[in-house]
XYZ file of N, CA and C in Angstrom:
531
model
N -98.932 -131.849 0.589
C -97.862 -132.731 0.962
C -97.079 -132.172 2.135
N -96.876 -130.853 2.218
C -96.115 -130.230 3.168
C -96.646 -130.552 4.603
N -98.025 -130.517 4.734
C -98.728 -130.833 5.957
C -98.388 -132.194 6.453
N -98.437 -133.222 5.500
C -98.203 -134.539 5.825
C -96.743 -134.806 6.330
N -95.699 -134.089 5.782
C -94.398 -134.104 6.178
C -94.284 -133.502 7.511
N -94.940 -132.427 7.737
C -94.925 -131.776 9.121
C -95.547 -132.622 10.265
N -96.654 -133.252 9.894
C -97.359 -134.145 10.847
C -96.476 -135.374 11.078
N -95.759 -135.851 10.175
C -94.808 -137.015 10.352
C -93.651 -136.632 11.260
N -93.047 -135.286 11.056
C -92.012 -134.895 11.876
C -92.376 -134.751 13.308
N -93.610 -134.295 13.511
C -94.116 -134.053 14.899
C -94.529 -135.338 15.587
N -94.607 -136.416 14.837
C -95.056 -137.740 15.381
C -96.562 -137.971 15.363
N -97.285 -137.134 14.590
C -98.790 -137.391 14.600
C -99.315 -138.260 13.463
N -98.394 -138.409 12.486
C -98.897 -139.095 11.297
C -97.760 -140.109 10.811
N -98.203 -141.302 10.475
C -97.303 -142.319 9.931
C -97.950 -142.971 8.738
N -97.430 -144.167 8.385
C -97.958 -144.862 7.241
C -98.077 -146.361 7.583
N -99.105 -146.957 7.194
C -99.279 -148.339 7.451
C -99.862 -149.006 6.105
N -99.030 -149.785 5.472
C -99.446 -150.453 4.196
C -99.899 -149.312 3.212
N -99.088 -148.247 3.035
C -99.344 -147.184 2.073
C -100.657 -146.388 2.452
N -101.182 -146.505 3.683
C -102.370 -145.795 4.115
C -101.896 -144.861 5.234
N -102.609 -143.727 5.414
C -102.280 -142.878 6.549
C -102.562 -143.543 7.857
N -101.675 -143.305 8.807
C -101.756 -143.819 10.237
C -101.746 -142.630 11.090
N -102.852 -142.412 11.791
C -102.951 -141.234 12.669
C -102.615 -141.603 14.141
N -101.533 -141.095 14.607
C -100.915 -141.533 15.901
C -101.533 -140.611 16.964
N -102.178 -141.275 17.891
C -102.786 -140.757 19.085
C -101.911 -140.989 20.266
N -102.199 -140.372 21.398
C -101.476 -140.741 22.591
C -101.675 -142.127 23.082
N -102.860 -142.647 22.809
C -103.276 -143.952 23.295
C -103.472 -145.030 22.205
N -103.233 -144.719 20.913
C -103.499 -145.673 19.826
C -103.128 -145.241 18.468
N -103.250 -145.975 17.546
C -103.053 -145.714 16.116
C -104.258 -146.072 15.322
N -104.788 -145.012 14.668
C -105.990 -145.209 13.743
C -105.465 -145.220 12.262
N -105.852 -146.259 11.574
C -105.438 -146.338 10.121
C -106.598 -146.296 9.121
N -106.262 -145.854 7.944
C -107.251 -145.803 6.884
C -107.269 -147.134 6.188
N -108.477 -147.709 5.819
C -108.545 -148.978 5.187
C -108.351 -148.699 3.608
N -108.868 -147.638 3.077
C -108.964 -147.450 1.671
C -108.571 -146.052 1.277
N -107.752 -145.858 0.229
C -107.362 -144.618 -0.336
C -108.573 -143.894 -0.861
N -109.630 -144.621 -1.293
C -110.698 -143.893 -1.963
C -111.721 -143.373 -0.979
N -111.558 -143.651 0.367
C -112.566 -143.099 1.286
C -111.836 -142.548 2.570
N -112.259 -141.317 2.859
C -111.743 -140.679 4.148
C -112.575 -141.228 5.301
N -113.605 -141.967 5.059
C -114.460 -142.439 6.210
C -114.160 -143.952 6.534
N -113.160 -144.560 5.910
C -112.938 -145.924 6.189
C -111.664 -146.082 7.024
N -111.886 -146.130 8.335
C -110.804 -146.268 9.274
C -111.078 -147.351 10.333
N -109.981 -147.721 10.948
C -110.058 -148.595 12.122
C -108.866 -148.352 13.063
N -109.085 -148.826 14.286
C -107.970 -148.756 15.244
C -107.096 -149.924 15.137
N -105.807 -149.704 14.694
C -104.762 -150.741 14.590
C -104.478 -151.201 16.041
N -104.146 -150.282 16.842
C -103.929 -150.554 18.294
C -104.482 -149.468 19.136
N -104.938 -149.804 20.328
C -105.417 -148.817 21.265
C -106.743 -148.226 20.877
N -106.951 -146.991 21.241
C -108.018 -146.085 20.881
C -107.722 -144.651 21.075
N -108.704 -143.802 20.925
C -108.383 -142.350 21.134
C -108.265 -142.084 22.575
N -108.849 -142.890 23.424
C -108.738 -142.666 24.832
C -109.461 -141.494 25.278
N -110.451 -140.919 24.529
C -111.135 -139.651 24.828
C -110.293 -138.430 24.641
N -109.240 -138.566 23.879
C -108.299 -137.448 23.716
C -108.264 -137.128 22.224
N -108.486 -135.833 21.865
C -108.438 -135.504 20.399
C -107.046 -135.673 19.780
N -107.030 -135.993 18.498
C -105.800 -136.142 17.803
C -105.097 -134.816 17.767
N -103.817 -134.787 18.029
C -102.861 -133.653 18.264
C -103.185 -132.775 19.438
N -104.012 -133.250 20.393
C -104.184 -132.463 21.632
C -102.881 -132.172 22.330
N -101.966 -133.127 22.320
C -100.644 -132.944 22.997
C -99.794 -131.890 22.285
N -100.227 -131.385 21.164
C -99.370 -130.348 20.434
C -99.862 -128.877 20.868
N -100.857 -128.786 21.667
C -101.185 -127.503 22.158
C -100.203 -126.966 23.091
N -99.926 -125.789 23.038
C -98.837 -125.133 23.850
C -99.418 -123.886 24.546
N -98.651 -123.318 25.466
C -99.051 -122.048 25.997
C -99.138 -120.863 24.997
N -98.351 -121.058 23.899
C -98.263 -120.033 22.812
C -99.539 -120.190 21.873
N -100.309 -121.313 21.939
C -101.425 -121.559 21.114
C -102.482 -120.506 21.501
N -102.921 -119.727 20.521
C -103.933 -118.644 20.766
C -105.218 -119.082 20.206
N -105.219 -119.759 19.143
C -106.427 -120.154 18.348
C -106.329 -121.724 18.168
N -107.536 -122.398 18.467
C -107.539 -123.767 18.139
C -108.808 -124.008 17.242
N -108.495 -124.688 16.209
C -109.447 -125.202 15.194
C -109.703 -126.675 15.525
N -110.922 -127.013 15.747
C -111.369 -128.324 16.027
C -112.124 -128.934 14.845
N -111.713 -130.078 14.307
C -112.435 -130.672 13.164
C -112.930 -132.035 13.632
N -113.949 -132.503 12.708
C -114.486 -133.821 12.964
C -113.735 -134.785 11.986
N -112.604 -135.366 12.492
C -111.829 -136.314 11.738
C -110.477 -135.728 11.435
N -109.540 -136.648 11.186
C -108.178 -136.300 10.947
C -107.928 -135.826 9.543
N -108.655 -136.301 8.551
C -108.382 -135.863 7.219
C -108.961 -134.422 7.075
N -110.012 -134.062 7.802
C -110.514 -132.657 7.740
C -109.477 -131.763 8.399
N -108.844 -132.275 9.522
C -107.738 -131.550 10.177
C -106.686 -131.187 9.249
N -106.211 -132.299 8.655
C -104.981 -132.010 7.661
C -105.397 -131.029 6.565
N -106.608 -131.167 5.996
C -107.069 -130.208 5.025
C -107.095 -128.754 5.608
N -107.562 -128.708 6.795
C -107.590 -127.324 7.465
C -106.226 -126.809 7.660
N -105.256 -127.630 8.098
C -103.906 -127.238 8.252
C -103.303 -126.715 6.979
N -103.655 -127.277 5.861
C -103.122 -126.853 4.529
C -103.689 -125.545 4.162
N -104.779 -125.163 4.777
C -105.482 -123.832 4.379
C -105.092 -122.684 5.317
N -104.369 -122.954 6.329
C -103.955 -121.882 7.328
C -102.517 -121.411 7.042
N -102.314 -120.132 6.977
C -100.933 -119.631 6.769
C -100.089 -119.943 7.902
N -98.886 -120.491 7.595
C -97.915 -120.840 8.581
C -97.490 -119.521 9.448
N -96.934 -119.812 10.614
C -96.316 -118.699 11.390
C -97.359 -118.092 12.403
N -98.524 -118.594 12.377
C -99.548 -118.019 13.253
C -99.550 -119.013 14.551
N -100.081 -118.505 15.630
C -100.203 -119.304 16.832
C -101.536 -120.034 16.842
N -101.614 -120.852 15.863
C -102.963 -121.686 15.569
C -102.621 -123.161 15.623
N -103.359 -123.905 16.278
C -103.292 -125.295 16.171
C -104.575 -125.917 15.709
N -104.484 -127.036 14.923
C -105.682 -127.727 14.470
C -105.606 -129.112 15.103
N -106.752 -129.471 15.847
C -106.896 -130.827 16.439
C -108.139 -131.484 15.928
N -108.196 -132.707 16.013
C -109.263 -133.411 15.439
C -110.009 -134.395 16.483
N -111.296 -134.365 16.472
C -112.061 -135.334 17.166
C -112.013 -136.594 16.296
N -111.713 -137.824 16.881
C -111.664 -139.015 16.009
C -113.038 -139.287 15.282
N -114.089 -138.796 15.843
C -115.422 -138.968 15.320
C -116.308 -137.921 15.957
N -117.545 -137.790 15.445
C -118.508 -136.806 16.039
C -119.041 -137.198 17.359
N -118.946 -138.511 17.673
C -119.457 -138.896 18.983
C -118.505 -138.835 20.148
N -117.228 -138.476 19.874
C -116.242 -138.419 20.929
C -116.628 -137.314 21.929
N -116.547 -137.653 23.216
C -116.913 -136.689 24.294
C -115.850 -136.744 25.311
N -114.760 -135.879 25.046
C -113.687 -135.857 26.027
C -114.149 -135.376 27.394
N -113.344 -135.817 28.468
C -113.681 -135.249 29.816
C -113.641 -133.770 29.801
N -114.287 -133.208 30.807
C -114.472 -131.761 30.896
C -113.013 -131.111 31.119
N -112.164 -131.812 31.831
C -110.854 -131.265 32.033
C -110.067 -131.106 30.704
N -110.240 -132.028 29.753
C -109.584 -131.785 28.473
C -110.203 -130.685 27.671
N -111.498 -130.544 27.796
C -112.275 -129.364 27.080
C -111.800 -128.015 27.752
N -111.665 -128.045 29.085
C -111.161 -126.808 29.683
C -109.751 -126.426 29.370
N -108.913 -127.491 29.183
C -107.536 -127.246 28.720
C -107.453 -126.669 27.378
N -108.396 -127.219 26.463
C -108.345 -126.800 25.051
C -108.718 -125.344 25.041
N -109.785 -124.962 25.847
C -110.269 -123.621 25.674
C -109.603 -122.556 26.607
N -108.846 -122.985 27.489
C -108.212 -122.018 28.504
C -107.373 -120.881 27.716
N -107.829 -119.725 27.862
C -107.170 -118.444 27.333
C -106.967 -118.620 25.781
N -107.899 -119.320 25.107
C -107.774 -119.519 23.649
C -109.146 -119.179 22.969
N -109.129 -118.885 21.805
C -110.319 -118.891 20.983
C -110.437 -120.221 20.361
N -111.538 -120.785 20.274
C -111.818 -122.199 19.786
C -112.924 -122.110 18.688
N -112.546 -122.625 17.453
C -113.398 -122.697 16.394
C -113.680 -124.172 15.998
N -114.925 -124.488 15.805
C -115.258 -125.925 15.523
C -115.695 -125.945 14.016
N -115.139 -126.781 13.210
C -115.500 -127.087 11.875
C -115.897 -128.505 11.739
N -117.154 -128.723 12.175
C -117.658 -130.151 12.101
C -118.367 -130.339 10.842
N -118.588 -131.546 10.428
C -119.298 -131.859 9.129
C -120.744 -131.297 9.117
N -121.156 -130.921 8.031
C -122.534 -130.402 7.815
C -123.511 -131.422 7.672
N -123.683 -132.315 8.752
C -124.646 -133.409 8.711
C -125.201 -133.607 10.182
N -126.083 -134.582 10.338
C -126.641 -134.679 11.634
C -125.681 -134.968 12.714
N -124.647 -135.871 12.434
C -123.612 -136.110 13.468
C -122.769 -134.826 13.774
N -122.441 -134.041 12.748
C -121.758 -132.876 13.012
C -122.471 -131.829 13.807
N -123.839 -131.743 13.474
C -124.686 -130.781 14.181
C -124.714 -131.225 15.667
N -124.826 -132.539 15.969
C -124.869 -132.915 17.363
C -123.575 -132.629 18.069
N -122.363 -132.710 17.368
C -121.143 -132.477 17.882
C -120.993 -130.991 18.232
N -121.447 -130.208 17.311
C -121.398 -128.668 17.517
C -122.282 -128.338 18.759
N -123.477 -128.862 18.836
C -124.371 -128.579 20.016
C -123.754 -129.002 21.286
N -123.179 -130.293 21.283
C -122.530 -130.751 22.502
C -121.371 -129.941 22.982
N -120.540 -129.487 21.993
C -119.376 -128.627 22.302
C -119.795 -127.253 22.740
N -120.820 -126.593 22.284
C -121.312 -125.357 22.672
C -121.800 -125.439 24.129
N -122.438 -126.624 24.436
C -122.920 -126.753 25.767
C -121.822 -126.977 26.788
N -120.688 -127.562 26.366
C -119.590 -127.944 27.320
C -118.420 -126.884 27.200
N -118.377 -126.110 26.183
C -117.279 -125.121 25.973
C -117.958 -123.844 25.574
N -118.384 -122.939 26.544
C -119.114 -121.823 26.144
C -118.393 -120.765 25.296
N -117.069 -120.791 25.208
C -116.243 -119.826 24.444
C -116.091 -120.279 22.964
N -116.709 -121.501 22.669
C -116.503 -122.050 21.322
C -117.421 -121.454 20.271
N -116.858 -121.188 19.087
C -117.629 -120.730 17.891
C -117.707 -121.839 16.861
N -118.939 -122.173 16.502
C -119.120 -123.311 15.603
C -119.435 -122.909 14.173
N -118.979 -123.734 13.239
C -119.351 -123.470 11.839
C -119.749 -124.805 11.135
N -120.693 -124.733 10.284
C -121.157 -125.813 9.455
C -120.948 -125.327 8.018
N -119.790 -125.730 7.425
C -119.496 -125.143 6.071
C -119.989 -126.178 4.995
N -120.292 -125.629 3.827
C -120.763 -126.354 2.805
C -122.250 -126.726 2.771
N -122.714 -127.490 1.871
C -124.102 -127.981 1.813
C -124.328 -129.019 2.817
N -125.580 -129.327 3.213
C -126.021 -130.346 4.059
C -125.486 -131.657 3.492
N -124.810 -132.380 4.357
C -124.277 -133.731 3.961
C -122.800 -133.723 3.614
N -122.224 -132.449 3.564
C -120.909 -132.468 3.161
C -119.944 -132.409 4.374
N -118.683 -132.856 4.295
C -117.689 -132.610 5.310
C -116.527 -131.723 4.640
N -115.639 -131.314 5.383
C -114.606 -130.393 4.842
C -113.902 -130.989 3.630
N -113.639 -132.320 3.608
C -112.891 -132.853 2.512
C -113.811 -132.767 1.241
N -115.064 -132.850 1.378
C -115.965 -132.591 0.233
C -115.952 -131.210 -0.347
N -115.700 -130.267 0.525
C -115.646 -128.915 0.141
C -114.374 -128.610 -0.665
N -113.175 -129.095 -0.024
C -111.843 -129.006 -0.719
C -111.216 -127.653 -0.298
N -109.994 -127.567 -0.580
C -109.213 -126.385 -0.130
C -109.450 -125.132 -0.896
N -109.976 -125.132 -2.090
C -110.253 -123.828 -2.805
C -111.366 -123.122 -2.172
N -112.328 -123.865 -1.604
C -113.490 -123.179 -0.956
C -113.137 -122.974 0.554
N -112.487 -123.924 1.156
C -112.265 -123.925 2.599
C -111.235 -122.764 3.001
N -110.169 -122.560 2.204
C -109.207 -121.589 2.463
C -109.825 -120.131 2.695
N -110.633 -119.714 1.792
C -111.267 -118.319 1.950
C -112.149 -118.254 3.255
N -112.863 -119.380 3.478
C -113.663 -119.503 4.718
C -112.772 -119.277 6.001
N -111.664 -120.086 6.004
C -110.776 -120.034 7.229
C -110.144 -118.616 7.349
N -109.721 -118.059 6.249
C -109.034 -116.666 6.275
C -110.072 -115.663 6.791
N -111.252 -115.779 6.294
C -112.314 -114.871 6.832
C -112.545 -114.976 8.351
N -112.655 -116.272 8.732
C -112.876 -116.546 10.186
C -111.701 -115.979 10.952
N -110.533 -116.259 10.570
C -109.338 -115.771 11.289
C -109.142 -114.249 11.200
N -109.416 -113.623 10.068
C -109.289 -112.252 9.931
C -110.362 -111.602 10.806
N -111.588 -112.005 10.830
C -112.600 -111.566 11.760
C -112.157 -111.662 13.197
N -111.538 -112.801 13.481
C -111.073 -112.995 14.927
C -109.939 -111.969 15.239
N -109.131 -111.760 14.358
C -107.969 -110.768 14.585
C -108.543 -109.361 14.768
N -109.383 -108.976 13.932
C -110.001 -107.645 14.040
C -110.854 -107.448 15.288
N -111.545 -108.489 15.660
C -112.294 -108.494 16.955
C -111.437 -108.361 18.162
N -110.293 -109.122 18.194
C -109.363 -109.088 19.263
C -108.718 -107.618 19.312
N -108.407 -107.012 18.199
C -107.871 -105.656 18.163
C -108.860 -104.627 18.834
N -110.191 -104.878 18.436
C -111.167 -103.885 19.001
C -111.410 -104.181 20.464
N -111.097 -105.380 20.950
C -111.290 -105.714 22.392
C -110.007 -105.380 23.069
N -108.965 -104.810 22.542
C -107.750 -104.557 23.196
C -106.749 -105.741 23.187
N -106.951 -106.645 22.215
C -106.035 -107.718 22.077
C -106.194 -108.811 23.020
N -107.351 -108.971 23.724
C -107.527 -110.012 24.708
C -107.812 -111.356 23.928
């Protein structure tokens, strides 16, 4: 619940007929059904080739976690300890292919971790991002066919902590770069 409140305060999340409304720079994406994280439509506009919460990246952001979908992003945010210079952004779907300038901006002077669904679409997303963002590290968590929401916070939290702890110790060994 804390994540939803924080996303609402920053202007990234609203409500439309009791369903989540994900607010992008160029549109609003809404959920059709509370029973499915996969049932969405664009109420107005579109993603415009820009990930959800892309505008929330700042020069202080050191680590970016990219997910496939907004509900996976919100789950990931709930699993990351606050107070770190980490931002979670979401591709609106696995086939989103932002311009190279956006990818360069996301990865400039940052570590980027991709947590895409463990299915064919997620595999293609990871491959495309590795090709276009050489500094990206990709993960496929859970069993084949699962997305992060299927895994849930009890399993995701330790994965994310391990990823971030390994990143911190690697940065320490490299002199903090």
